[in-house]
Coordinates of C-alpha atoms and ligand atoms in Angstrom, one line a residue:
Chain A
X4 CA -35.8 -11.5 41.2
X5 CA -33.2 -13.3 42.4
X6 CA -29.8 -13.9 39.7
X7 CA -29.1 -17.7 38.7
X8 CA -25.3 -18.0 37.8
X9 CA -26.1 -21.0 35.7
X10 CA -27.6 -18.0 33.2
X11 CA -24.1 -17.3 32.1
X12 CA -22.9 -20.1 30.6
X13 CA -26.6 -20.4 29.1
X14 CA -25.6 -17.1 27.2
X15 CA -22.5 -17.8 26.6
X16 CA -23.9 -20.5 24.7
X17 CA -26.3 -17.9 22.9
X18 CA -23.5 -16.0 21.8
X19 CA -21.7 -19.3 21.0
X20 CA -24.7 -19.9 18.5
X21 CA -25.5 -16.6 17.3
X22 CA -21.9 -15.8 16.4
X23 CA -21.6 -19.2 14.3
X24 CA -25.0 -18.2 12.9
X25 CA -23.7 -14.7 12.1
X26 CA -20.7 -15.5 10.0
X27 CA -22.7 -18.5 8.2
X28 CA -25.3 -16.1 7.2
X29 CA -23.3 -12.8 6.7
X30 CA -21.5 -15.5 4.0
X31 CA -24.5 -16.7 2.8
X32 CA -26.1 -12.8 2.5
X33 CA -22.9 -11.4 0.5
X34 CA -23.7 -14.9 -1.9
X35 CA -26.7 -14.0 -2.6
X36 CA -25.8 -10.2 -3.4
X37 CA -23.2 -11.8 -5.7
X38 CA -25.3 -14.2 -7.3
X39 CA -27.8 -11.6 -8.1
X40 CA -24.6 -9.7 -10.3
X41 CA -24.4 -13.2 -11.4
X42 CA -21.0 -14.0 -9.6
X43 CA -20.6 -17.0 -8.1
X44 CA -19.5 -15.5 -4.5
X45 CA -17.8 -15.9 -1.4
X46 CA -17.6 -19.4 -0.1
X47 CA -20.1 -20.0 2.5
X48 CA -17.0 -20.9 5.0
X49 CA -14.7 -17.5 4.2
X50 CA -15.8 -15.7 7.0
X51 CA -13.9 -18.1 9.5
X52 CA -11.1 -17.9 7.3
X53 CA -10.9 -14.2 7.1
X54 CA -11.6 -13.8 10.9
X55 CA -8.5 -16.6 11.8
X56 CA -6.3 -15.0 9.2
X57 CA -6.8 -12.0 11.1
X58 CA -6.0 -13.0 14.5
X59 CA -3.1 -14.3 12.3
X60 CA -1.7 -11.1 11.7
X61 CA 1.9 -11.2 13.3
X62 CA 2.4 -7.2 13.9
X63 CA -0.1 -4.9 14.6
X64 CA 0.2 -1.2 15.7
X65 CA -1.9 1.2 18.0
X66 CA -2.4 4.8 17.9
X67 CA -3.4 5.3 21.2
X68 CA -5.8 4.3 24.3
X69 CA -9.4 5.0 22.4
X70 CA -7.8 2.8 19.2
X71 CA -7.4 -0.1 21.3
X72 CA -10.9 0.2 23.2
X73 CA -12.6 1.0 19.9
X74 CA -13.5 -2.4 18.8
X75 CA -13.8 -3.5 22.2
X76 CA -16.6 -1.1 22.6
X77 CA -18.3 -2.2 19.4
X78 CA -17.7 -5.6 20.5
X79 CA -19.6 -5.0 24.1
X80 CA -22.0 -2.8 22.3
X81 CA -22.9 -6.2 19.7
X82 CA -22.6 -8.5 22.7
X83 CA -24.9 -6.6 25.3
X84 CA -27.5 -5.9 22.6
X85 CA -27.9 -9.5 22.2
X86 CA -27.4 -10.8 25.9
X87 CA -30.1 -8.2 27.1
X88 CA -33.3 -9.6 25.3
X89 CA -34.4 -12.5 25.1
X90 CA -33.5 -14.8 22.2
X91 CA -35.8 -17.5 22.1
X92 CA -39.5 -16.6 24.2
X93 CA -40.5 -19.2 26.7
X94 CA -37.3 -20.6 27.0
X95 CA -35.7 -20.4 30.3
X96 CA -32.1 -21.4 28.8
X97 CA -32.2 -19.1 26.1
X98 CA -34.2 -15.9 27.7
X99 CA -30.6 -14.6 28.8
X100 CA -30.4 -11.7 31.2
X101 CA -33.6 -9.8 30.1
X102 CA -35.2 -8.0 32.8
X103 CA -38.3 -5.6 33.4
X104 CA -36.7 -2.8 31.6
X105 CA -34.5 -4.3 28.6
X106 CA -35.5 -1.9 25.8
X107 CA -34.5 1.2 26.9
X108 CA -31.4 -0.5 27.4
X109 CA -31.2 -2.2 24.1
X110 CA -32.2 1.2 22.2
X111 CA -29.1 2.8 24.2
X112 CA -26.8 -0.4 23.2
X113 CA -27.5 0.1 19.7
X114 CA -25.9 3.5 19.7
X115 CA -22.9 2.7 22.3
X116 CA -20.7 0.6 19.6
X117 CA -21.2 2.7 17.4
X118 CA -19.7 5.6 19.7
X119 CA -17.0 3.9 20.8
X120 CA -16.2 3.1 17.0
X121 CA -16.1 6.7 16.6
X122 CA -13.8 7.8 19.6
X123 CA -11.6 5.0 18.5
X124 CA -11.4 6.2 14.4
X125 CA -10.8 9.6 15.6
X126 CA -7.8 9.0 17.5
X127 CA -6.3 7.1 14.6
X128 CA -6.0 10.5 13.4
X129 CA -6.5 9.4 9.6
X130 CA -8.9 11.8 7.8
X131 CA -10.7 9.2 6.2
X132 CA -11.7 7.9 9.5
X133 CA -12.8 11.1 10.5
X134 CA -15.1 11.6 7.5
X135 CA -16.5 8.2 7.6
X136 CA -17.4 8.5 11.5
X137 CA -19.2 12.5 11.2
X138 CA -20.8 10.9 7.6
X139 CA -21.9 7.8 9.6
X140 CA -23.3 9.1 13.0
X141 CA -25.3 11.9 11.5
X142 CA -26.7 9.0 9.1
X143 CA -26.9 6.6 11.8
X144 CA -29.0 9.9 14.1
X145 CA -31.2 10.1 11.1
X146 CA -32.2 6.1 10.8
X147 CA -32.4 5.5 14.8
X148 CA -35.0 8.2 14.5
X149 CA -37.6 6.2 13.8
X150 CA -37.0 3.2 15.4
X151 CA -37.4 5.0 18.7
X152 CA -40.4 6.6 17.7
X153 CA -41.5 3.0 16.7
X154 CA -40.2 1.7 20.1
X155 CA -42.5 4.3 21.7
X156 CA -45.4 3.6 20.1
X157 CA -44.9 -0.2 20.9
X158 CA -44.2 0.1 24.3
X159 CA -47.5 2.9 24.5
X160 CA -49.4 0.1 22.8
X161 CA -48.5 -2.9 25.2
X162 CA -48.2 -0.4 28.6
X163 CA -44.6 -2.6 29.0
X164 CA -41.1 -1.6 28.7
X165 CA -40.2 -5.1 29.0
X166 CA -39.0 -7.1 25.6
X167 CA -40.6 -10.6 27.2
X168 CA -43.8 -8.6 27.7
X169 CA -44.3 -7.8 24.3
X170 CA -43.2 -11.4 22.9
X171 CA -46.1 -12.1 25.3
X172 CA -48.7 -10.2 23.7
X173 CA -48.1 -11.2 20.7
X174 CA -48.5 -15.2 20.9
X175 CA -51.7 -17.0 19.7
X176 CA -51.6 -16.6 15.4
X177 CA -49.9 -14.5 13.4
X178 CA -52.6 -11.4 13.6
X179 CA -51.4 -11.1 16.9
X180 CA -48.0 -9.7 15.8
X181 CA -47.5 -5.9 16.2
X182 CA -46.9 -6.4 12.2
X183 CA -50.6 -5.9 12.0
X184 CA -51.6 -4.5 15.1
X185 CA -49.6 -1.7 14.3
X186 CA -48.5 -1.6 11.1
X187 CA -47.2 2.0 11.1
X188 CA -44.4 1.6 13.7
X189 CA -43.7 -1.3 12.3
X190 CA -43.3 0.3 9.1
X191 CA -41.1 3.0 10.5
X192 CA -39.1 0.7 12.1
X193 CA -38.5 -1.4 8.9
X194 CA -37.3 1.7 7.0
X195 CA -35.0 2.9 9.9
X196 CA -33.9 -1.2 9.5
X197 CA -32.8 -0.4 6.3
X198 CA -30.8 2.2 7.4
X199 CA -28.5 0.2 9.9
X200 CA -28.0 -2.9 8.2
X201 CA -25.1 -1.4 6.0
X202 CA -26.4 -2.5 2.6
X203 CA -27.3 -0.3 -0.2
X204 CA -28.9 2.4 -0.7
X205 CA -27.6 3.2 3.0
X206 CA -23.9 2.0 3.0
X207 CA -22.1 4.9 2.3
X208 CA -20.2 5.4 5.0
X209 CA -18.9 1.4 5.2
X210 CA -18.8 0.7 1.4
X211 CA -14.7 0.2 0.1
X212 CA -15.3 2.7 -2.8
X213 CA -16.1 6.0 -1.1
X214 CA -14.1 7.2 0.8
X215 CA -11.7 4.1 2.1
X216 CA -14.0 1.7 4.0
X217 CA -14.5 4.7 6.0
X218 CA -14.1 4.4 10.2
X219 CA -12.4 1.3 9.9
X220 CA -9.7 2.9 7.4
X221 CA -7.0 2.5 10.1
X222 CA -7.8 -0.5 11.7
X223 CA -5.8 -4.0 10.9
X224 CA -5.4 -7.2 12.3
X225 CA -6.7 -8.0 15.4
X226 CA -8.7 -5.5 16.0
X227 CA -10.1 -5.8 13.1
X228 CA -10.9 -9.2 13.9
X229 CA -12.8 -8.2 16.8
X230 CA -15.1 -5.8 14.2
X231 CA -15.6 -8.4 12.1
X232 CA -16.9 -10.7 15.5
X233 CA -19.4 -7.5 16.1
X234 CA -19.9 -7.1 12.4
X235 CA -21.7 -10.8 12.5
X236 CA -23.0 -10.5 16.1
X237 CA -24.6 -7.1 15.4
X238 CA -26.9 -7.9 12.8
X239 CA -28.0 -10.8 14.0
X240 CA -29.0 -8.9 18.1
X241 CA -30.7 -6.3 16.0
X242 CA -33.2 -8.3 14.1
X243 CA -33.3 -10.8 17.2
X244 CA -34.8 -7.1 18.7
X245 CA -36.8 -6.0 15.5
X246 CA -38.2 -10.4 15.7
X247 CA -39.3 -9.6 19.8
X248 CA -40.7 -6.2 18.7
X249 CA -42.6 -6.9 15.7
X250 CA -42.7 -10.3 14.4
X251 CA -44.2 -12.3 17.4
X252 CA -40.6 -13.1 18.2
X253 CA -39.2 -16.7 18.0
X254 CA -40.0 -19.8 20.2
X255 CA -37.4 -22.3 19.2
X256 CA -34.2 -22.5 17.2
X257 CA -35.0 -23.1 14.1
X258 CA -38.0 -20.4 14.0
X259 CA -35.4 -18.8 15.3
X260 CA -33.2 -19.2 12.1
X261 CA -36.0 -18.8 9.6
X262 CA -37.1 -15.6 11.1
X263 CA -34.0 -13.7 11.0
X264 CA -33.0 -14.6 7.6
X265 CA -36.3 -13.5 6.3
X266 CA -35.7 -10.0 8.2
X267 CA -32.5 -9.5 6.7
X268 CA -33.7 -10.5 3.1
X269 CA -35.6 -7.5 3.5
X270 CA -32.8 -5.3 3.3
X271 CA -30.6 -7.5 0.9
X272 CA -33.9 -7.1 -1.7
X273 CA -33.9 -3.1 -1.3
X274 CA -29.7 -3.4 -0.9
X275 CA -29.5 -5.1 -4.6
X276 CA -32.5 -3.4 -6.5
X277 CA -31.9 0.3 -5.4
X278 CA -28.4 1.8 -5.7
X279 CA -26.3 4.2 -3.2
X280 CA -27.9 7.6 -1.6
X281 CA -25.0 10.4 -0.4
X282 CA -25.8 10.6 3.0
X283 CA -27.3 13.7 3.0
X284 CA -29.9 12.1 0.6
X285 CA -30.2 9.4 3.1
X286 CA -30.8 12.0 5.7
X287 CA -34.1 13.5 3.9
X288 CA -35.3 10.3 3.1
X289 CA -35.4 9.1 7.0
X290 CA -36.5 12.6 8.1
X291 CA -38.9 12.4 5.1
X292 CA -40.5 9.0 4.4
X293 CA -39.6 7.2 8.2
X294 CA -40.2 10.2 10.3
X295 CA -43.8 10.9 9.8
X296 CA -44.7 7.3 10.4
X297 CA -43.1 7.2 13.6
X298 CA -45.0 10.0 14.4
X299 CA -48.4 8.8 13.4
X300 CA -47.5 5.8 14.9
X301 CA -47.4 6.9 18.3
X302 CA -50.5 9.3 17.8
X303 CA -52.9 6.5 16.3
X304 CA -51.8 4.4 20.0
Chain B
X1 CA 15.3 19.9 -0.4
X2 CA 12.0 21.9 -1.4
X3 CA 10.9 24.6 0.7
X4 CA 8.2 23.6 2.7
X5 CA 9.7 20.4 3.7
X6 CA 12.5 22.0 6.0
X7 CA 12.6 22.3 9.6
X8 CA 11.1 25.5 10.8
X9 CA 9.7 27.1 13.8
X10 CA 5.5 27.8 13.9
X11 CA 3.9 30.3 15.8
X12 CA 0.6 28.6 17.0
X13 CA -2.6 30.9 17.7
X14 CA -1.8 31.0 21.3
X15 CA 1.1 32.4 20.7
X16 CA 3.0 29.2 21.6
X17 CA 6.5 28.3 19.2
X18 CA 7.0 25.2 18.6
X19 CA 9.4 23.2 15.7
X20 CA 8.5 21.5 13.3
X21 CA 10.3 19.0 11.0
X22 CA 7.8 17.7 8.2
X23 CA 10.3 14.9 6.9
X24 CA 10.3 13.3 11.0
X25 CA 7.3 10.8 11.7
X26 CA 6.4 11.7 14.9
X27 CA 4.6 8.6 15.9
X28 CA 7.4 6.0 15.6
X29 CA 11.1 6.2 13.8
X30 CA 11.6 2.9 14.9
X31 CA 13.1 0.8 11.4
X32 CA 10.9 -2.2 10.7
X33 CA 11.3 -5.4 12.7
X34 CA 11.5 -9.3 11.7
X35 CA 8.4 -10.6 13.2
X36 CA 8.7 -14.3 14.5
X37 CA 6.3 -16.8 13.3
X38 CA 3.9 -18.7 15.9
X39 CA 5.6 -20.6 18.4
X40 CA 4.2 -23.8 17.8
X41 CA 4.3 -25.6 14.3
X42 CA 1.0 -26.6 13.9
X43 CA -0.6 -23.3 15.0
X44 CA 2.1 -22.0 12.2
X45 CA 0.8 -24.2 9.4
X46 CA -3.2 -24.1 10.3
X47 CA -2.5 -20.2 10.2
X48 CA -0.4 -20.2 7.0
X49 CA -3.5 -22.5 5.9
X50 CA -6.0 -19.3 6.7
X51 CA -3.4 -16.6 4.9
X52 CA -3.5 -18.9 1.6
X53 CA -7.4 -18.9 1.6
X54 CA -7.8 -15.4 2.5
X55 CA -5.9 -12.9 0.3
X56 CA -6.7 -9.6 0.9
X57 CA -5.4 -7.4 -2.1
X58 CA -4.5 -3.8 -1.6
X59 CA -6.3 -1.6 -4.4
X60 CA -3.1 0.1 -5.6
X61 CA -2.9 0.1 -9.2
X62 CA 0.2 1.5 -11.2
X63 CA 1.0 0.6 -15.0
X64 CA -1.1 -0.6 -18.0
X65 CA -1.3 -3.9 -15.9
X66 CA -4.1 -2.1 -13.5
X67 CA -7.1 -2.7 -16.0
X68 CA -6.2 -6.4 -15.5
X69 CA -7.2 -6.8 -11.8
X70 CA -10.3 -5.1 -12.2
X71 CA -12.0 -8.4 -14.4
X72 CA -10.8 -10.4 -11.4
X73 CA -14.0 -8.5 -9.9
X74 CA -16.9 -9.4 -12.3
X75 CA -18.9 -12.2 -13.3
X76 CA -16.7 -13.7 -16.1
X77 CA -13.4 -14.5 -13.7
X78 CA -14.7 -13.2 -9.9
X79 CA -11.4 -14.2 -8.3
X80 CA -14.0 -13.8 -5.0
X81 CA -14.7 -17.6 -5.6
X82 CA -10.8 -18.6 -4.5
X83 CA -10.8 -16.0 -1.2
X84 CA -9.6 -13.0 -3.4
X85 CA -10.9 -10.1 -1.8
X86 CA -9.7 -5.9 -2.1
X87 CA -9.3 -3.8 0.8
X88 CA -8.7 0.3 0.0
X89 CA -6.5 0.3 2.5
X90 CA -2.9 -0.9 3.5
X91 CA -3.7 -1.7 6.6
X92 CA -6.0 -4.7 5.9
X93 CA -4.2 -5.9 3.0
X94 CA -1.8 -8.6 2.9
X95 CA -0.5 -8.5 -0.9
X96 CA 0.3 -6.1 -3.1
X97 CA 0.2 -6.4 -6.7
X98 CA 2.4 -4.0 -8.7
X99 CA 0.7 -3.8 -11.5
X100 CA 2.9 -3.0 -14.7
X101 CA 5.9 -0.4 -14.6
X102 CA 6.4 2.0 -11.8
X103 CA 7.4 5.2 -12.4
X104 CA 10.2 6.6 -9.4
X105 CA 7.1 9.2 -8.6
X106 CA 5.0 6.0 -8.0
X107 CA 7.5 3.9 -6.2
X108 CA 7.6 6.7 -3.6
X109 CA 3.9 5.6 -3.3
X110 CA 4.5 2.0 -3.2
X111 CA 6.9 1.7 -0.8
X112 CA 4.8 4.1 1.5
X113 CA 2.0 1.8 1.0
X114 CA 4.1 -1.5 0.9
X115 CA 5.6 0.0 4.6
X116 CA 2.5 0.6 6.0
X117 CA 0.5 -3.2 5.5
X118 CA 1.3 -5.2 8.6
X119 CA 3.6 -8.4 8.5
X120 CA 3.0 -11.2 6.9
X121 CA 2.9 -9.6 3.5
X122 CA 3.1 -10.5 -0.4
X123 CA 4.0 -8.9 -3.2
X124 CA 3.3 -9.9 -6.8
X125 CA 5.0 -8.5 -9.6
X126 CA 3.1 -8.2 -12.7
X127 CA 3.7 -8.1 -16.1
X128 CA 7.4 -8.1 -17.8
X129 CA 7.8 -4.3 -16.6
X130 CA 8.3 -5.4 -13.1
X131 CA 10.7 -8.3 -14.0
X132 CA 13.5 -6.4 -15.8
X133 CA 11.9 -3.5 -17.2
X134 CA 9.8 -5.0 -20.1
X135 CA 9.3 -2.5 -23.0
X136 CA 10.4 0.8 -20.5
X137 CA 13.9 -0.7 -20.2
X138 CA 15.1 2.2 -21.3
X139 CA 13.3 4.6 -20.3
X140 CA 14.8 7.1 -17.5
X141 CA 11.8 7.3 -15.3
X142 CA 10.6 3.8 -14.5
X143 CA 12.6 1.1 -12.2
X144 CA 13.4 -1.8 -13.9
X145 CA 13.7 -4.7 -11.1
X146 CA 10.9 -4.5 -8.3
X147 CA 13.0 -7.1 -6.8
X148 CA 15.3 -4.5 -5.6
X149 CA 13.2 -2.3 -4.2
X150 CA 10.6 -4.5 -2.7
X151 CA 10.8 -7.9 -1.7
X152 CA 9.0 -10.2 -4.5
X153 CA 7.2 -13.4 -3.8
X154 CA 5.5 -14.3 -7.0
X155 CA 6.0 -12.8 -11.0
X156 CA 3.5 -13.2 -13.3
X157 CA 5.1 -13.0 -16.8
X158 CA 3.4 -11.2 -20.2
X159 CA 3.0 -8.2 -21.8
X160 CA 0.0 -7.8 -20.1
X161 CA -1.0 -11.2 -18.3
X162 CA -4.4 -12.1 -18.8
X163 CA -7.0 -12.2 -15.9
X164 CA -6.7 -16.1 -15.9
X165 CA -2.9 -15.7 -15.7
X166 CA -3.3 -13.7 -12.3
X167 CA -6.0 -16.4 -11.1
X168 CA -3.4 -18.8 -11.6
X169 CA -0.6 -16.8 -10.1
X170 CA -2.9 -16.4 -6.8
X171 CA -3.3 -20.4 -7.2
X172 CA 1.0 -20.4 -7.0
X173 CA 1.2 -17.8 -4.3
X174 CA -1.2 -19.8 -2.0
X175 CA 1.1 -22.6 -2.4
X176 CA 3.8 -20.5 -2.1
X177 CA 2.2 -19.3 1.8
X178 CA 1.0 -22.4 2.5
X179 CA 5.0 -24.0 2.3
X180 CA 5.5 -20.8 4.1
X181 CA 7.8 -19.4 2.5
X182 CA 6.4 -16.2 2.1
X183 CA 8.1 -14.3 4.1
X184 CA 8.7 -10.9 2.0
X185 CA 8.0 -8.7 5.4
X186 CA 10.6 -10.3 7.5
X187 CA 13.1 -10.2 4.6
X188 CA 12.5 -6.4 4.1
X189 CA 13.0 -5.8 8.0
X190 CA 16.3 -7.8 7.9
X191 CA 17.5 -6.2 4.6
X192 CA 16.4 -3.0 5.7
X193 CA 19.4 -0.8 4.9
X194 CA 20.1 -2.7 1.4
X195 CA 16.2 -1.9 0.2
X196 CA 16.4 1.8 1.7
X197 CA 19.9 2.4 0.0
X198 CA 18.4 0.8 -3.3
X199 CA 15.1 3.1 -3.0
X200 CA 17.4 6.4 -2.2
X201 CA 19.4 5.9 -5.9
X202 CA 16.5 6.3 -7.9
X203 CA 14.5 8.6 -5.7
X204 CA 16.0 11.7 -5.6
X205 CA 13.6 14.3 -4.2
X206 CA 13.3 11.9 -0.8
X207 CA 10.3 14.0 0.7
X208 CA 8.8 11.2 3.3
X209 CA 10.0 9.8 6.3
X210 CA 12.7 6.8 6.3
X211 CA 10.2 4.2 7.4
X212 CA 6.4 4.8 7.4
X213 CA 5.1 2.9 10.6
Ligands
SF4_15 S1 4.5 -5.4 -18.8 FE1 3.6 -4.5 -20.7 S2 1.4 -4.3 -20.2 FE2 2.5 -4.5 -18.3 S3 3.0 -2.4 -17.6 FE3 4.7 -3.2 -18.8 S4 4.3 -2.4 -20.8 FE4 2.4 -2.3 -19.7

């Protein structure tokens, strides 16, 4: 296949979108959390104001090479995930640089930012940073279990390791979705969801009262800024991913919109009903609840 | 000076001797600098603008005043609503509310904390403790003026202040950024020497570096 330059500034545009998106409806997320313990909430607009007050910041100080390329990795990490599937199907300006073999990729992309997150914490050399980055990759391990024994059992089930593929499959009604063609992996992959969204019961290793704010704990200004980019773009690539996978993906913008909200409401419901496992509670639950459907999952395909 | 915080030579497990001085930061001794504002005016004012609608607070809390702040976070006054938020740690916070009296132990604390949260940074002194003293004038273990330790942009007067007295002190310290005249960091890098020398005559077991970067 030969590469069209006129896809970059198509994705740019993606990312232009999806990272407006993100930090309307990160805001709009945290409201509803807050309305539910009856606050009234962020304003819908804070996130821009956080992220330019940020950038703001007039001093900022580095502990090193891996500090500075942390972020940046989490950054790419966010960015790629995104730019490597598709974001709307069908559409030639929005498919982005997906190719035959995107979700291998994807599945690694998930994990790089989060590595380079914890190279960079470590070399901060603050022990809070160090506890929050062993708590959250072993956590992190735990929930990405099942996702890629999910992924497996998808890509067994369509014979395709290719993420426009499987959005092809699945057009033509909604019973065509893998939702209900093969509810176990799906189910695997919604609890190992839970896990990587950073809302309760699985926030631990991010949430401001244990240990400080965890990997993060060193990080100020402008490279905190960048985070806070990923932090909107991240979310937003991941369900974009779990939409392709599971939920018949999205043919135009605003299906687009609907769909992802819905997938992260499913994690804000379980975030504000169920409160905060340790994360070696966390741990047994993915090994003991998400695991075994993964497993069946692949055997039933 | 207490033991363990002399100079002294260790013996690692390699059998390699090197010194070691506890009191030296080893990452930067450099004192404090003034940090210039943004070239241009406008790029100034829309970021002063930002700063005033997003206050991050550190979650330091010394004195009676302490139990205050934490109302700020529920239902009844959720200071959330005006761009209030905490952060745990001094690195992401841009004010710092000393919360009531502050013992010489704490203000070892504080200013630690205080040194470490990057430029531009607030400080808000609450309650009367932080003004002159309030009802621990007297007493030998407490500070009495904050101003003279730490640079003050904002009091908040009582005996304790109310939650709805500190929503409207954040109200007067926005206004106070947005005119920008917050500028409590750069005074404390130009005034350096004056706010150490103050800090050394009530501290007088000085076990921390001179400047924590
Ligand atoms: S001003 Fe009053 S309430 Fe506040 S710390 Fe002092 S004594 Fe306590």
């Amino acid at each position: 296949m030969e590469f069209e330059w006129i896809k970059i500034p198509y994705s740019l545009l993606t990312l232009f979108i999806v990272i407006n998106f993100g930090l309307l409806l990160t805001a709009l997320i945290q409201k509803i959390g807050a309305r539910v313990g009856r606050r009234h909430g962020i304003p819908i607009y804070q996130n821009y104001i956080d992220l330019i007050k940020n950038y703001a910041i007039r001093s900022s100080i580095t502990h090193g090479f891996m500090f500075y390329l942390g972020p940046v990795f989490r950054l790419s990490g966010g960015v790629g995930l995104l730019l490597f599937v598709p974001t709307i199907y069908g559409s030639e300006m929005f498919s982005n640089l997906s190719f035959a073999g995107d979700l291998i990729l994807a599945l690694y992309f998930v994990f790089f930012g989060a590595l380079g997150m914890a190279l960079g914490a470590g070399e901060s050399g603050h022990p809070h940073a160090a506890i929050g980055v062993s708590r959250g990759l072993s956590q992190m391990t735990a929930a990405e279990l099942p996702f890629a024994l999910a992924v497996f059992s998808v890509a067994l089930q369509y014979q395709t390791l290719s993420v426009t593929d499987i959005v092809a499959a699945q057009q033509g009604g909604v019973l065509n979705w893998t939702l209900f063609t093969n509810p176990f992996a799906v189910t695997a992959a919604m609890f190992s969801f839970l896990g990587s969204m950073m809302r309760p019961p699985f926030d631990v290793v991010l949430a401001p009262q244990e240990i400080p704010i965890g990997p993060p704990t060193e990080y100020h200004s402008s490279y905190l800024a960048l985070m806070q980019t990923n932090r909107v773009i991240f979310p937003v690539a991941k369900i974009v991913i779990y939409m392709n996978l599971f939920f018949g993906g999205a043919a135009s913008w605003p299906v687009f919109f609907l769909k992802v909200f819905l997938i992260y409401m499913v994690s804000v419901f379980v975030g504000v009903a169920f409160p905060r496992f340790r994360v070696e509670q966390s741990i047994r639950w993915f090994l003991i609840w998400a695991m075994p459907l993964g497993i069946l999952a692949i055997v039933l395909v | 000076m207490k033991e363990e915080l002399k100079k002294r030579v260790i013996k690692g497990p390699d059998g390699f001797e090197f010194e070691v001085d506890p009191l030296q930061d080893y990452y930067c001794e450099a004192p404090p600098t003034v940090q210039p504002a943004a070239y241009q005016k406008i790029v100034e004012k829309i970021f002063n603008w930002a700063r005033s609608e997003s206050i991050w607070i550190l979650g330091f809390g010394t004195g009676c005043g302490a139990i205050e702040m934490r109302p700020l976070m529920t239902p009844r006054f959720d200071a959330y609503r005006f761009g209030v938020q905490w952060r745990p740690t001094p690195r992401q916070a841009n004010l710092f509310i000393i919360s009531g009296y502050l013992s010489t132990k704490t203000l070892k604390r504080a200013i630690r904390s205080y040194e470490q949260m990057q430029n531009p940074k607030y400080v808000i002194g609450l309650g009367s403790c932080t003004i002159n003293g309030g009802m621990y004038w007297d007493s030998y273990n407490t500070i009495k003026r904050l101003d003279d330790y730490l640079p003050v942009d904002l009091y908040i007067a009582g005996c304790m202040p109310r939650p709805e007295a500190l929503l409207a002190g954040f109200e007067e310290m926005k206004k106070i950024i947005r005119a920008g005249k917050a500028e409590g960091g750069n005074l404390y890098a130009e005034n350096f020497d004056w706010y150490k020398a103050n800090q050394k005559k009530v501290i007088h077991d000085w076990d921390m570096p001179e400047h924590s970067w």
